Structure formats: structure tokens, C-alpha cells
Coordinates of C-alpha atoms and ligand atoms in Angstrom, one line a residue:
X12 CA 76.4 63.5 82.8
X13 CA 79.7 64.0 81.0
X14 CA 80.2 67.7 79.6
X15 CA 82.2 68.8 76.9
X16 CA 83.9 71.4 78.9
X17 CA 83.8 73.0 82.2
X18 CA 85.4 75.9 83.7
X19 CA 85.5 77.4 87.1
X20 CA 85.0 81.0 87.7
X21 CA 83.0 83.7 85.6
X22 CA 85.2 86.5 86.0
X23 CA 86.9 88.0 82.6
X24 CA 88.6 84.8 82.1
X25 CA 85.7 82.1 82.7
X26 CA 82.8 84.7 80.7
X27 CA 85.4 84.9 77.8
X28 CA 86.5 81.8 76.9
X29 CA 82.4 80.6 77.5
X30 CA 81.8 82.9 74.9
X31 CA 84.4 82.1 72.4
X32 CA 84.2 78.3 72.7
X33 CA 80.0 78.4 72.1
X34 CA 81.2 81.0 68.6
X35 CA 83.6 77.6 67.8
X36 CA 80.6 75.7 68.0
X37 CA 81.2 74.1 71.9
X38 CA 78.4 74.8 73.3
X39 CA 78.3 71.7 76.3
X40 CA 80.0 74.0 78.6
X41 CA 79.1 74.4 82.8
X42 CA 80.7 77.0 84.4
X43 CA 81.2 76.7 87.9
X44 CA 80.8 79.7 90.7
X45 CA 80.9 79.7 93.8
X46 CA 79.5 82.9 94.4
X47 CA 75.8 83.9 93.3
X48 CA 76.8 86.2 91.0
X49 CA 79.4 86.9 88.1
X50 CA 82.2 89.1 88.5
X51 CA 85.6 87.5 89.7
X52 CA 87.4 89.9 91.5
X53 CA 85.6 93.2 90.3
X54 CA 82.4 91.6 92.2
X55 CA 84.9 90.3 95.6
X56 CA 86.8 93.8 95.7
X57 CA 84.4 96.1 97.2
X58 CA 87.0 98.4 99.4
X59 CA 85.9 102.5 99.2
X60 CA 87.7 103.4 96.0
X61 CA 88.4 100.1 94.2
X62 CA 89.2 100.9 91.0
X63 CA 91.5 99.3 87.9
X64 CA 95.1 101.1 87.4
X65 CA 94.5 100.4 83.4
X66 CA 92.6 102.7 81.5
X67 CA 88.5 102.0 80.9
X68 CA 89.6 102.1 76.9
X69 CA 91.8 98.6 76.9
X70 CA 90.4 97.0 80.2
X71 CA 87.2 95.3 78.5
X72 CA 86.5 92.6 76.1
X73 CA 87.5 93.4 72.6
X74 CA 84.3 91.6 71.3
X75 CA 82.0 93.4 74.0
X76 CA 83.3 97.4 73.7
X77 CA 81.9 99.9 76.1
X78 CA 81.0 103.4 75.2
X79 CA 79.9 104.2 78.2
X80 CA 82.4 103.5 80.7
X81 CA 81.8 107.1 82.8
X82 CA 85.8 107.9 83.6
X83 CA 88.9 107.4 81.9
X84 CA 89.7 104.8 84.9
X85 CA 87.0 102.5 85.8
X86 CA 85.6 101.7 89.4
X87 CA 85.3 98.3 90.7
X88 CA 81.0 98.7 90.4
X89 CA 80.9 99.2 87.1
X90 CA 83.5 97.1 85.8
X91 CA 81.3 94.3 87.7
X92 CA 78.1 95.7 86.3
X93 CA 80.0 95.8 82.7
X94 CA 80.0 91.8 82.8
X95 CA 77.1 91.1 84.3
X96 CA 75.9 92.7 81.3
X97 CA 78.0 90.6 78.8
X98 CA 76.8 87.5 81.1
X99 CA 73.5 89.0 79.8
X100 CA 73.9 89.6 76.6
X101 CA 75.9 86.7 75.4
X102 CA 73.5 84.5 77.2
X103 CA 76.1 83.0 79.7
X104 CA 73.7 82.6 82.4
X105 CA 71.8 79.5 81.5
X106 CA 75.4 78.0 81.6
X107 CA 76.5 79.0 85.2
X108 CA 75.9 77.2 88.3
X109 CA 76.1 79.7 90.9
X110 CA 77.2 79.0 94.6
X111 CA 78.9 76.1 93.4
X112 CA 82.2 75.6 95.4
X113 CA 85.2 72.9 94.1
X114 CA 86.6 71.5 96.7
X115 CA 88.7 69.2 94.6
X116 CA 89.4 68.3 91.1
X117 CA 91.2 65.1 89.5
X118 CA 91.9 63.7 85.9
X119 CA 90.6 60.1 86.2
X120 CA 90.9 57.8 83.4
X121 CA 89.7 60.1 80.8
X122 CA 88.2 63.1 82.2
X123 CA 88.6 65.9 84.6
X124 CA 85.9 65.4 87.8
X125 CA 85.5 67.9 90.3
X126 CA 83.8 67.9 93.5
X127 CA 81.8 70.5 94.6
X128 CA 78.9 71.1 97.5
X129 CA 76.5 70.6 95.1
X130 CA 78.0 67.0 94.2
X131 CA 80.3 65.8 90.9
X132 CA 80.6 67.5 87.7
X133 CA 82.2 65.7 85.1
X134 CA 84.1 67.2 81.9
X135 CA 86.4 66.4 79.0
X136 CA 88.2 69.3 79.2
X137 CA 88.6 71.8 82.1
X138 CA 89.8 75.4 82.2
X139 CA 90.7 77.0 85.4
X140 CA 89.5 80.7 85.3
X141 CA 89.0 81.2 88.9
X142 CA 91.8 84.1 89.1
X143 CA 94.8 84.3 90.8
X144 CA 93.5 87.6 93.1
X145 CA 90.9 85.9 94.7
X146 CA 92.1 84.3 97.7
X147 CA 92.9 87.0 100.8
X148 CA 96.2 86.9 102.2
X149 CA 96.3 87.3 106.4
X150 CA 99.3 88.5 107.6
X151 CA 101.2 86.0 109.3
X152 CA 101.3 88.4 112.8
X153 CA 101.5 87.7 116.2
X154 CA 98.1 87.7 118.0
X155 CA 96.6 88.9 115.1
X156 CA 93.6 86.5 116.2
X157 CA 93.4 87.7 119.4
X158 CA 92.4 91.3 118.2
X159 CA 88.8 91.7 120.4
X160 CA 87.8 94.3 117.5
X161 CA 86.8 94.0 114.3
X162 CA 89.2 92.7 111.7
X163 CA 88.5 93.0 108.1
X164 CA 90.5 92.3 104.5
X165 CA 90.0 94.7 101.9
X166 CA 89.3 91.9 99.7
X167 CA 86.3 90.6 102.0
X168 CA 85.2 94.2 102.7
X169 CA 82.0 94.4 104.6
X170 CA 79.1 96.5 102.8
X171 CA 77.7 97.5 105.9
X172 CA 81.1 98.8 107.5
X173 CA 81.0 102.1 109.1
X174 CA 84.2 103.4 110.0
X175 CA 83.1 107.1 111.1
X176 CA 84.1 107.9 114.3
X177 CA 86.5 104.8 114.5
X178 CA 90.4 104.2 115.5
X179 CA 91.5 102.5 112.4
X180 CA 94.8 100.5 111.3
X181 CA 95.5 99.8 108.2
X182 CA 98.5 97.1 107.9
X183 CA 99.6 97.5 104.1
X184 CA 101.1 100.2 101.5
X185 CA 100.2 97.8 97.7
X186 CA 97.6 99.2 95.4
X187 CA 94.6 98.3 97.3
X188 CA 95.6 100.5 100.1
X189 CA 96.7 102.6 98.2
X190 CA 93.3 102.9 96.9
X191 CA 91.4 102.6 100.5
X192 CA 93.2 104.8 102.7
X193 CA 92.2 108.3 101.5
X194 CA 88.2 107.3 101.8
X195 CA 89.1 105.4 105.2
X196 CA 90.5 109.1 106.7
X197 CA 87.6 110.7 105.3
X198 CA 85.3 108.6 108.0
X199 CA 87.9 107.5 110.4
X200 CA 88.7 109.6 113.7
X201 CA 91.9 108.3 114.2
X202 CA 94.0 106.2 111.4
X203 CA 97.5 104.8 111.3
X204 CA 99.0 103.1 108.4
X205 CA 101.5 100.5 109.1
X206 CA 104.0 100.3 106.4
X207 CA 106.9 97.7 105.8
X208 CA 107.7 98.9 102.4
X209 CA 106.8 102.4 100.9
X210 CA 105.1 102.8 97.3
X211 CA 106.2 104.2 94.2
X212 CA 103.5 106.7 93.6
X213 CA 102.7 108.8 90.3
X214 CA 99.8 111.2 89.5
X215 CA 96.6 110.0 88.0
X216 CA 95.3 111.3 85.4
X217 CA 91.9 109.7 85.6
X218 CA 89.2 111.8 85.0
X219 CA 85.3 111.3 84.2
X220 CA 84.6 111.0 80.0
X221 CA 82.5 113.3 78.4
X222 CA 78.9 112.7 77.1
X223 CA 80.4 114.1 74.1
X224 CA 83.1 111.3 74.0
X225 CA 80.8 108.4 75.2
X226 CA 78.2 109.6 72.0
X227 CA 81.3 109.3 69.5
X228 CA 82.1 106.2 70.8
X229 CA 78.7 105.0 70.5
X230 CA 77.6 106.2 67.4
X231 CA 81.1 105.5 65.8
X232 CA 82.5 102.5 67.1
X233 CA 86.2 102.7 65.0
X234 CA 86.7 106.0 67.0
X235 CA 87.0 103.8 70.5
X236 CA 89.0 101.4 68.5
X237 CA 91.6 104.0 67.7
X238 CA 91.4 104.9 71.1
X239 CA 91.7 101.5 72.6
X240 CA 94.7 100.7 70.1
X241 CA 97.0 104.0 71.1
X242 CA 96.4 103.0 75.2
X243 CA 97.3 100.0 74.2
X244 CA 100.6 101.2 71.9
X245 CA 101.4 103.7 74.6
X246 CA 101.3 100.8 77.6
X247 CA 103.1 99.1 75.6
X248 CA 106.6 101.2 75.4
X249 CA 106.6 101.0 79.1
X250 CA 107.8 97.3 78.5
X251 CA 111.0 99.0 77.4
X252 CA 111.8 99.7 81.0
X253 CA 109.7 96.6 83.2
X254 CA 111.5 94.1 81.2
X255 CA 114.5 95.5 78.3
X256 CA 116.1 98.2 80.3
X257 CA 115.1 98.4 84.1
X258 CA 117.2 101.7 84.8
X259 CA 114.5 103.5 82.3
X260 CA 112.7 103.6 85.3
X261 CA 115.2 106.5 87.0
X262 CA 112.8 108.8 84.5
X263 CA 109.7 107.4 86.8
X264 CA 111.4 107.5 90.1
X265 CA 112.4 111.2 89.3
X266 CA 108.5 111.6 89.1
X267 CA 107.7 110.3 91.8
X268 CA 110.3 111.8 94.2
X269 CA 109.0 115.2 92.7
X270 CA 105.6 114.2 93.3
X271 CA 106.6 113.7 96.7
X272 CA 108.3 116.6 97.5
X273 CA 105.1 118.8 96.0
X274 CA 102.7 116.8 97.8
X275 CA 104.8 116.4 101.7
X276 CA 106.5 119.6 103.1
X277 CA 107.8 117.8 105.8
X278 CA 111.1 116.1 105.4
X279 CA 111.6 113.4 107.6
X280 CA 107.5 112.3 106.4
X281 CA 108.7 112.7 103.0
X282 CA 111.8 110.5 103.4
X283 CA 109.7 107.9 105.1
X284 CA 107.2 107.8 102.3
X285 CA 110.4 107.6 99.4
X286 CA 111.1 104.3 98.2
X287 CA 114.5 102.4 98.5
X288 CA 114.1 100.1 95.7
X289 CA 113.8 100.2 91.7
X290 CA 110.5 101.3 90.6
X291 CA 108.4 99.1 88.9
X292 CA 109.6 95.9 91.1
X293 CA 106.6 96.0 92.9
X294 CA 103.4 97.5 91.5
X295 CA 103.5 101.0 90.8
X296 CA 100.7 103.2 92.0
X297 CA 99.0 106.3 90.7
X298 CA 97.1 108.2 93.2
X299 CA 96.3 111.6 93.6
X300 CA 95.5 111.9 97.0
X301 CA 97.2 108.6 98.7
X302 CA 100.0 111.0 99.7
X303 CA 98.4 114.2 101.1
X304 CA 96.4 111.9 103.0
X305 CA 99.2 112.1 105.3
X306 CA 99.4 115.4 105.9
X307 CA 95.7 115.5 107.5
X308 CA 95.7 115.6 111.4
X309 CA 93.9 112.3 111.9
X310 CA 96.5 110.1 109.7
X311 CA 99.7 108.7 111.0
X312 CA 102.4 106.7 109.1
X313 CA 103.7 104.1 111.1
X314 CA 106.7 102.5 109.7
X315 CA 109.0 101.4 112.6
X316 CA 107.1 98.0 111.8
X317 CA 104.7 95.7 113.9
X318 CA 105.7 93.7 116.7
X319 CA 102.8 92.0 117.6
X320 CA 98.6 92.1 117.7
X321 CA 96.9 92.7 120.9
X322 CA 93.1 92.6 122.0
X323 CA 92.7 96.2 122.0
X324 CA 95.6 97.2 119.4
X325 CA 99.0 96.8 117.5
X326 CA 102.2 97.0 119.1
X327 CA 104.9 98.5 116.6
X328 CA 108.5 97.7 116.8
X329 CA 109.7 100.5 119.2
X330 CA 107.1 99.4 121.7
X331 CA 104.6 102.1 121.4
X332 CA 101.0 100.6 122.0
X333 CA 97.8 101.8 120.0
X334 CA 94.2 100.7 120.4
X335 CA 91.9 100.7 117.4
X336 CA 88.5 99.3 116.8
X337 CA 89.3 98.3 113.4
X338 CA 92.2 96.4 111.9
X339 CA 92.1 96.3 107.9
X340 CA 94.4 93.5 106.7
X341 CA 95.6 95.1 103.3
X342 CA 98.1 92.6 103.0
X343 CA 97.0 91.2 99.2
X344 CA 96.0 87.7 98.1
X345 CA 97.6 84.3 98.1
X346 CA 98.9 84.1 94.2
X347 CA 102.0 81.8 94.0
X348 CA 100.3 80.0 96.9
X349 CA 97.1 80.1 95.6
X350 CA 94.8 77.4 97.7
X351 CA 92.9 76.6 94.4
X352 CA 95.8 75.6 92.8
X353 CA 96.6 73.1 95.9
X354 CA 92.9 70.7 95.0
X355 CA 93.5 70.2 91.6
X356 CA 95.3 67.4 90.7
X357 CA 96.6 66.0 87.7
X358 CA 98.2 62.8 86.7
X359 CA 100.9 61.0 89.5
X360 CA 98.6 63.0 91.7
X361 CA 100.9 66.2 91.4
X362 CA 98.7 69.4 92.0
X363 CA 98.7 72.4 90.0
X364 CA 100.1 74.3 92.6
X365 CA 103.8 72.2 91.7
X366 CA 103.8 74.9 88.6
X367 CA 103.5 78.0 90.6
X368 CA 106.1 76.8 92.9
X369 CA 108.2 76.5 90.1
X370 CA 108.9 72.7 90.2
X371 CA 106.8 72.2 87.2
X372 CA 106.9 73.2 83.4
X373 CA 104.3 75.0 81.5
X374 CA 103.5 75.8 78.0
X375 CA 102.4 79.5 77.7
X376 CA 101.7 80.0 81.1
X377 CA 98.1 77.6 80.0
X378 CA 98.9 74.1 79.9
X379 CA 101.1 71.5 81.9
X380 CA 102.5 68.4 80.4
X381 CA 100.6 65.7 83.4
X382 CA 97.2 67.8 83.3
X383 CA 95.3 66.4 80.4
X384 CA 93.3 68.8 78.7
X385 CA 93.4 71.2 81.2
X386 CA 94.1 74.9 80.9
X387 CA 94.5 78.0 83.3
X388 CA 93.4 81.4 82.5
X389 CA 96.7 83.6 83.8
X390 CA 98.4 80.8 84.8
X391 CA 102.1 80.7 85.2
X392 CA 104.0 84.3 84.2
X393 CA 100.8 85.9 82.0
X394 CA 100.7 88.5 84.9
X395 CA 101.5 92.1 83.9
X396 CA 102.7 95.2 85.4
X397 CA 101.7 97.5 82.6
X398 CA 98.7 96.5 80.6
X399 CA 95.5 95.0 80.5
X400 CA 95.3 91.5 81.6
X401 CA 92.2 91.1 79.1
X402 CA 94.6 91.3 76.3
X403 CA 96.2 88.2 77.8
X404 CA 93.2 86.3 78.6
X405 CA 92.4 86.8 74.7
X406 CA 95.5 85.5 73.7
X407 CA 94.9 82.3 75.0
X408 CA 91.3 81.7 73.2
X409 CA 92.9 80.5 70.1
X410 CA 95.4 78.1 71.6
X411 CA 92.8 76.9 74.2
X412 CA 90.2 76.4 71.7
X413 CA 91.8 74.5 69.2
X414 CA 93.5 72.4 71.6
X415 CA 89.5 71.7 73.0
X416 CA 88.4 70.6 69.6
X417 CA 91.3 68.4 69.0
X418 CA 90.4 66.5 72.4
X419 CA 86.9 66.1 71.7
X420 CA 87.1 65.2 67.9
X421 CA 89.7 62.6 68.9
X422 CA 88.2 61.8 72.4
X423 CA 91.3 62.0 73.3
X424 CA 93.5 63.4 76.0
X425 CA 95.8 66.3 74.8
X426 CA 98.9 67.6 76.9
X427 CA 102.0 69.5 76.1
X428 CA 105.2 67.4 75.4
X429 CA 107.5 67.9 78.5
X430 CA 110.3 69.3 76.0
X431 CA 108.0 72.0 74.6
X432 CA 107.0 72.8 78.1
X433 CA 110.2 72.7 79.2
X434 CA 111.8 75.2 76.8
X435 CA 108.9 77.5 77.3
X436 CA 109.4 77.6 80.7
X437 CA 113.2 78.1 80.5
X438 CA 113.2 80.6 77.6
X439 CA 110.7 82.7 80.1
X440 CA 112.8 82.5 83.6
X441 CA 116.0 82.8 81.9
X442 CA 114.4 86.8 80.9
X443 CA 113.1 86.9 84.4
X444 CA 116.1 88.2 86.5
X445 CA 117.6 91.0 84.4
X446 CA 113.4 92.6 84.2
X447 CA 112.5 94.9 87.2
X448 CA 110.9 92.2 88.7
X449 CA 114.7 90.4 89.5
X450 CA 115.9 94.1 90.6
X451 CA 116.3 93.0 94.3
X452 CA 112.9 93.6 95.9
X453 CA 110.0 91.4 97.7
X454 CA 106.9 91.1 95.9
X455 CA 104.0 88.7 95.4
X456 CA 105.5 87.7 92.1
X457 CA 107.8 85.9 93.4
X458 CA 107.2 82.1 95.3
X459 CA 108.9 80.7 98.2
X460 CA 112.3 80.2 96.8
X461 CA 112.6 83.5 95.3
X462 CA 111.1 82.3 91.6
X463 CA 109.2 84.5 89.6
X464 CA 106.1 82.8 88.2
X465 CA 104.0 85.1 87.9
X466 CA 104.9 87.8 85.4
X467 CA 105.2 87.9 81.8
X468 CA 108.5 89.4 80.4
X469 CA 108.0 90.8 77.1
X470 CA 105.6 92.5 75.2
X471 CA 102.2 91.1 75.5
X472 CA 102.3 90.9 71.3
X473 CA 105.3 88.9 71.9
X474 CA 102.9 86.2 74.0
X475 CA 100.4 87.1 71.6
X476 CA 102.4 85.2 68.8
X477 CA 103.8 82.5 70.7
X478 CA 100.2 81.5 71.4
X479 CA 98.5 82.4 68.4
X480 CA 97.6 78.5 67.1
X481 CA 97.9 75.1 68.5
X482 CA 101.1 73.2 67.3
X483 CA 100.7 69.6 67.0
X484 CA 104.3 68.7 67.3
X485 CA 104.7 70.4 70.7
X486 CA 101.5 67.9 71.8
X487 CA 100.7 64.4 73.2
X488 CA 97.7 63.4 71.9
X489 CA 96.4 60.3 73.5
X490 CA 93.4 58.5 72.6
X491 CA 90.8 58.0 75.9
X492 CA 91.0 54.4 76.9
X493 CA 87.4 54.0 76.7
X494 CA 87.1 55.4 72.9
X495 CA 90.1 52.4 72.3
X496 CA 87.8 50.1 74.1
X497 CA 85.0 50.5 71.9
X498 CA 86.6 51.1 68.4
Ligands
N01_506 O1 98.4 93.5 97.7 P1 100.0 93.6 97.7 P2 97.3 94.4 97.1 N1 103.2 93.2 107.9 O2 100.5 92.3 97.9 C1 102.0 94.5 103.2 C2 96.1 94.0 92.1 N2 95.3 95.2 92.4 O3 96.0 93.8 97.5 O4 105.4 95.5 100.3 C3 103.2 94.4 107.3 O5 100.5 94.4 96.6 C4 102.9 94.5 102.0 O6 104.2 95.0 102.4 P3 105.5 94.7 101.6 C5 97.5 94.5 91.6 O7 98.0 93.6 90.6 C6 95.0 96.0 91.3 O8 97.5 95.8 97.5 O9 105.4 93.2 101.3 N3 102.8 94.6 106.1 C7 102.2 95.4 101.0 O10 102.4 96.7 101.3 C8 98.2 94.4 92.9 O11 99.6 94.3 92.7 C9 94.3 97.1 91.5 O12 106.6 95.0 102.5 C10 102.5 93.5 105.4 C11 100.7 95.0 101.3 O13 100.7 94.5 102.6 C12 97.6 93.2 93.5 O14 96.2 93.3 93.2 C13 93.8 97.4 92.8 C14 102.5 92.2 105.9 C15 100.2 94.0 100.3 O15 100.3 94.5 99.0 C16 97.8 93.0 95.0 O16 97.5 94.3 95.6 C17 94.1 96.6 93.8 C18 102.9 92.1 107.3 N4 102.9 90.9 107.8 C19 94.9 95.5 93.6 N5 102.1 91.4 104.9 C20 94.0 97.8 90.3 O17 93.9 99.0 90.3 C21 101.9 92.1 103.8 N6 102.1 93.4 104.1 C22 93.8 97.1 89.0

């Protein structure tokens, strides 16, 4: 059966655009999961203390507000229980076949076909919305798989994971550390965190709401509006310094090195735990007790690096050997080399995966000229460093929409033109290197060759406008050579 649409993944990305194309009046849409539930990464994550670094009041769908959410920054559980409610109450389910896995997926002749365990599933139009933080990264360490105990991924946490009592490493200073290691020292006899690069760290000030403020917010729903539209006004200055004027971020690192010093009496601890590079290059972290975690008796920070993975340990750089009987890998996910990206395959049978390397064009981060009728949810530099990634994921409903109806009213296949994709793509990287992202430092956003493909550098209004309607003359529409056939 040939479907008007279908999407992979029922995170934020796949949910939201299910829901906006059936309000359009597209209704023939499968989504495909692989897991048996919805969730994207807020149902994978499940690390003690998994929680979103944007505040609860712009982290949610602007159609679907929640007055409930019980802190000012939600956890992981019930941003997952959040949309499996909007799964619920937008009647997504009926539309998602669960522990459905694509193991490849190909525009042929005039539609997308993707293979799965569960056989083909055949589409006009595709949209990729299976995330770009889904797919664990494993540090590339010697005799990592030789390690005789038990080695875990923050991202593939196991529920029924007992660390009390335990020698634990933690390889890994990025947010979801970060976010881990105080709840891991609470349980863990001994821990040690291995750190390559240290983290710029600021107070959080996270805290749970009110039932006060959650019965305003129910009973008058402009009030959360007002609140949602300041977070997101307020988030938005900070674009000042990520992308116009990177040395704003002194104010920050000021911050922070005060933060520090209030937090680590001892010197040489503190100066091991102080950044060397410009804040905001890599993902800042707010945390109020990452830091004075390492002033408890049981924590060590090890940063003369790793040299290699033994049975019953690590070996760091200046030899010293330590056993543990848990490794947690909290090394991040594959994004620039995302694996998903590798099985789907467009025209010339060029994968998706050419974009993120860089070697392709896009148009608005959504579409590639060669992938007909085919879109990506937070494709190509949509990422962020300071706001919600909703608010980008909306962007793209109008563009992605109307670009759907124009394929299926025309039963044709609809692609950027390479010029538009090209000038997209070079107006966007020729930003990139004077943002804090080109300050010097190693991050996931950047690929193999040093190209930054995965952040947005601007406001997100900016992108907002850019995307905001479907331009014909930037477009290749080509009828479907069966429709020709018949008419
Ligand atoms: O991953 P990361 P993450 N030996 O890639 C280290 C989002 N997120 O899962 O910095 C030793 O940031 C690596 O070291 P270095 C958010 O967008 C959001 O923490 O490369 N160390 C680094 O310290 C975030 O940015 C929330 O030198 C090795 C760490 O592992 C993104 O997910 C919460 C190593 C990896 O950090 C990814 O965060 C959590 C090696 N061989 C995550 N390899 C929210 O709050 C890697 N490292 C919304």
C-alpha cells in the first residue's frame, strides 16, 4: 500500500509534524518506531538526573501547553510522560507502528521505500524525525571491550542498575554527566571522573512551580503564554554572544570562575576543573551540585587522560592503574555521523549522511536537492545552544507542509533547486566561524573535517522567517513518471 506520508520517529519532531499535517488535512500518514513506545530521546535517556537545560515554560509544543509541568526545569520522566500524553490526546497512536526498525530507505522511481523488520513501507513523501541524539557514541579506547565488568552508556542506561557499593568510572565531562555524576556519588563507594576537557558550569536556578502557579496557568492560559514568550525573549539575547559577539561570553566565564572558586577551596582542584576555552563553544552547563561533588571523599577527578581499558579497570596517562566494576561511557551520541543518516539514500544513491559531512547542500537545514520529497526534522545547522529546539521543529511545519501538498496534488516529486540550496548553505557556513562555535574548541558540532553542521547561527526568528512559506521558484517540481504515464 502506498501512503501519503511517512515519518520515522515519534519524538517532538515525528508527534508534531503527525499532528500538523492531519490539521492540513493529510491524514494517510505511518509513523515508524522502532521502540514500543513514544518519546525520542526523553523516553532513551534514562540516566539518574536526566533533565532538559531549557526551561519547562518554552520546551513543549505551542499547540499542546502544560500547566502542570512540576519544576521550572523539567526531568526526562515527565517530559516523556508529557508526549505520551499528546500521542494520546491528538490520537497519534492508531498511526504508529511500534518496534518498527528501518534498516534502509531509498527514493525509487516515484516514492520513498523503506525497509524495516516488519517488511516495506511505501510513501510519497518521507520526513525523517528520528533525532540526531539517539545514537550512543563509544569511545574509541583501547581495550575498552575487554573491560570483564559492566559497561554502560548513559544513553542506554539500565533500569535495574545498582551502583551502591560499586567502584565506578565515569569517562565524560558534557551535559549528561554533568547531570549523572552527583546521583552516581550518592550510591557509588568509590567514583573517578575521567575528564579530557573541563565544563563551563553556571548555577541553576531550577526550582519546583508552585500549585499556585500551575492553577494560574491552568485556569488562565494567556498567563503561561506571557511566561513562555519572556523565556523565550530572554533566551533569545543570549544569541548576542553565541553567534554576534562571542567575547560577550567573558561576562559568563567571570560567572563561572566565581562559581568555581565558591564552590572548590582547593586550588590546584579548582584550576583542573577551570576551562581553557571560550565559553559557549561547547555546551554550557548549569548544575548546582556537579562541582561540589568533587569535594566529597569518595569522588576523584582524573584528568591526566586515559591510556588504555583493562579487564579489571582504566589505566590513565601517568600509568596509575584503577579497578572498577562499572564503566559508564558518557561520551554523547553519534550526530554528524549519525548511522541513520548512512541507510537513507536518495537519488545517484548518495546518502543523507553526504549533508552532515558537509559535501552536500541543504535548504533550511530540511530539504536536499537529490532527496525528493524528503524532509529532516533538525537536519543540517537547526541545532541550538540557547533555546528550545521545539521552537525549531515548529518552524519547519509550514515549509514542510506545503511542500507535502504540493507533491501530492501534483503527484509529483518536489526538491530544492541546487542554487537555492546552495546559497542557503553558504550564507549559513560563511556565519559559522566568527560564532562561538568557530572559537577554536572540539565539539560534536563539528564533522570530520572541522565543518560545523550542526548549529544554527542566528536568532531562531531569523530561521523562523526564512522558513516561514514554501517558495516555488527555489523548487523542482517534477511530475511522477507513472502520473505522466497515465495522463
Ligand atoms: O555528550 P557530549 P553528552 N576519552 O558529546 C568526553 C544534549 N543533552 O551526552 O569534551 C575521554 O557533550 C568528551 O570530552 P571532550 C546536549 O545538546 C542535553 O553529554 O570531547 N573523554 C565530553 O566530555 C548535549 O550537548 C541535555 O574532550 C571522552 C563527553 O565525553 C548533547 O546532548 C542533557 C572520549 C561527551 O560529551 C550531548 O551531551 C544531556 C574519550 N575517548 C544531553 N570521548 C539537556 O539538558 C568523548 N569524551 C537538554
Amino acid at each position: 500500500m502506498l501512503h501519503d506520508v511517512v515519518i520515522i520517529g515519534s519524538g517532538f519532531g515525528g508527534l508534531g509534524h503527525a499532528i500538523n499535517l492531519r490539521r492540513a488535512g493529510i491524514a494517510d500518514v505511518v509513523i515508524l518506531e522502532k521502540a514500543t513506545q513514544v518519546g525520542g530521546t526523553w523516553r532513551e535517556n534514562r540516566y539518574p538526573g536526566c533533565r532538559c537545560d531549557v526551561p519547562s515554560a518554552l520546551y513543549s509544543f505551542s499547540f499542546a501547553p502544560n500547566p502542570e509541568w512540576s519544576n521550572t526545569y523539567s526531568f526526562r520522566g515527565e517530559i516523556w510522560q508529557y508526549l505520551d500524553k499528546v500521542a494520546r490526546d491528538f490520537n497519534v497512536l492508531p498511526q504508529i507502528r511500534f518496534d518498527h526498525t528501518v534498516t534502509d530507505a531509498r527514493w525509487v522511481d516515484d516514492r520513498w521505500v523503506l525497509q524495516t523488520n516488519h517488511g516495506p513501507v511505501e510513501a510519497r513523501c518521507f520526513i525523517m524525525a528520528g533525532g540526531f541524539l539517539m545514537e550512543p557514541r563509544r569511545p574509541d579506547i583501547e581495550g575498552i571491550d575487554s573491560f570483564a565488568g559492566q559497561l554502560v552508556h548513559t544513553a542506554t542506561w539500565p533500569d535495574d542498575l545498582d551502583l551502591t557499593g560499586k567502584k565506578v568510572a565515569v569517562i565524560g565531562t558534557g551535559a549528561s554527566a554533568v547531570q549523572a555524576i552527583p546521583h552516581i556519588a550518592n550510591d557509588a563507594t568509590q567514583l573517578d571522573v575521567y575528564q579530557r576537557t573541563a565544563a563551563w558550569i553556571l548555577p541553576h536556578s531550577g526550582h519546583p512551580t508552585r500549585p499556585f502557579t500551575r492553577r494560574v496557568f491552568k485556569l488562565i492560559p494567556g498567563a503561561a503564554k506571557l511566561v513562555r514568550g519572556w523565556v523565550y525573549l530572554t533566551r533569545e539575547l543570549l544569541v548576542l554572544a553565541f553567534v554576534r559577539q562571542p567575547e560577550r561570553m567573558t561576562r559568563g566565564e567571570e560567572q563561572s570562575r566565581e562559581f568555581i572558586a565558591q564552590e572548590i577551596a582547593d586550588p590546584a582542584l579548582r584550576k583542573k576543573l577551570t576551562p581553557t576555552y571560550r565559553m559557549g563553544c561547547k555546551r554550557v552547563m548549569i548544575s548546582n551540585d556537579y562541582l561540589r561533588t568533587f569535594t566529597r571523599l569518595n569522588v576523584e577527578l582524573v584528568s591526566d587522560g586515559i591510556a588504555r581499558v583493562t579487564p579489571t579497570g582504566i589505566v590513565s596517562r601517568d600509568g596509575t592503574a584503577r579497578d572498577y566494576d562499572v564503566i559508564v561511557m558518557a561520551t554523547g551520541f553519534m550526530v554528524a555521523d549519525n548511522p541513520l543518516a548512512e541507510i537513507i539514500y536518495g537519488r545517484d544513491d548518495v546518502t543523507l549522511a553526504a549533508a552532515y559531512r558537509g559535501e552536500i547542500d541543504h535548504l533550511y537545514g530540511t530539504s536536499v536537492p537529490g532527496f525528493p520529497n524528503m524532509y529532516v526534522v533538525t537536519g543540517p545547522n537547526t541545532a541550538l545552544g540557547h533555546s528550545s529546539m521545539v521552537f525549531m521543529m515548529e518552524s519547519q511545519y509550514p515549509y514542510i507542509t506545503r511542500s507535502i501538498e504540493v507533491a501530492l496534488d501534483k503527484q509529483a516529486a518536489v526538491e530544492p533547486t541546487r542554487d537555492a540550496a546552495r546559497a542557503w548553505t553558504q550564507t549559513v557556513r560563511d556565519k559559522l566561524p566568527s560564532t562561538v562555535w568557530g572559537a577554536g574548541c572540539q565539539s560534536w558540532y563539528l564533522n570530520d573535517q572541522g565543518i560545523n553542521t550542526i548549529t544554527w547561527p542566528g536568532f531562531t526568528f531569523e530561521y523562523r522567517r526564512a522558513i516561514a512559506s514554501y517558495k516555488p521558484a527555489d523548487h523542482v517540481v517534477a511530475p511522477s513518471p507513472h502520473h505522466v504515464a497515465t495522463h
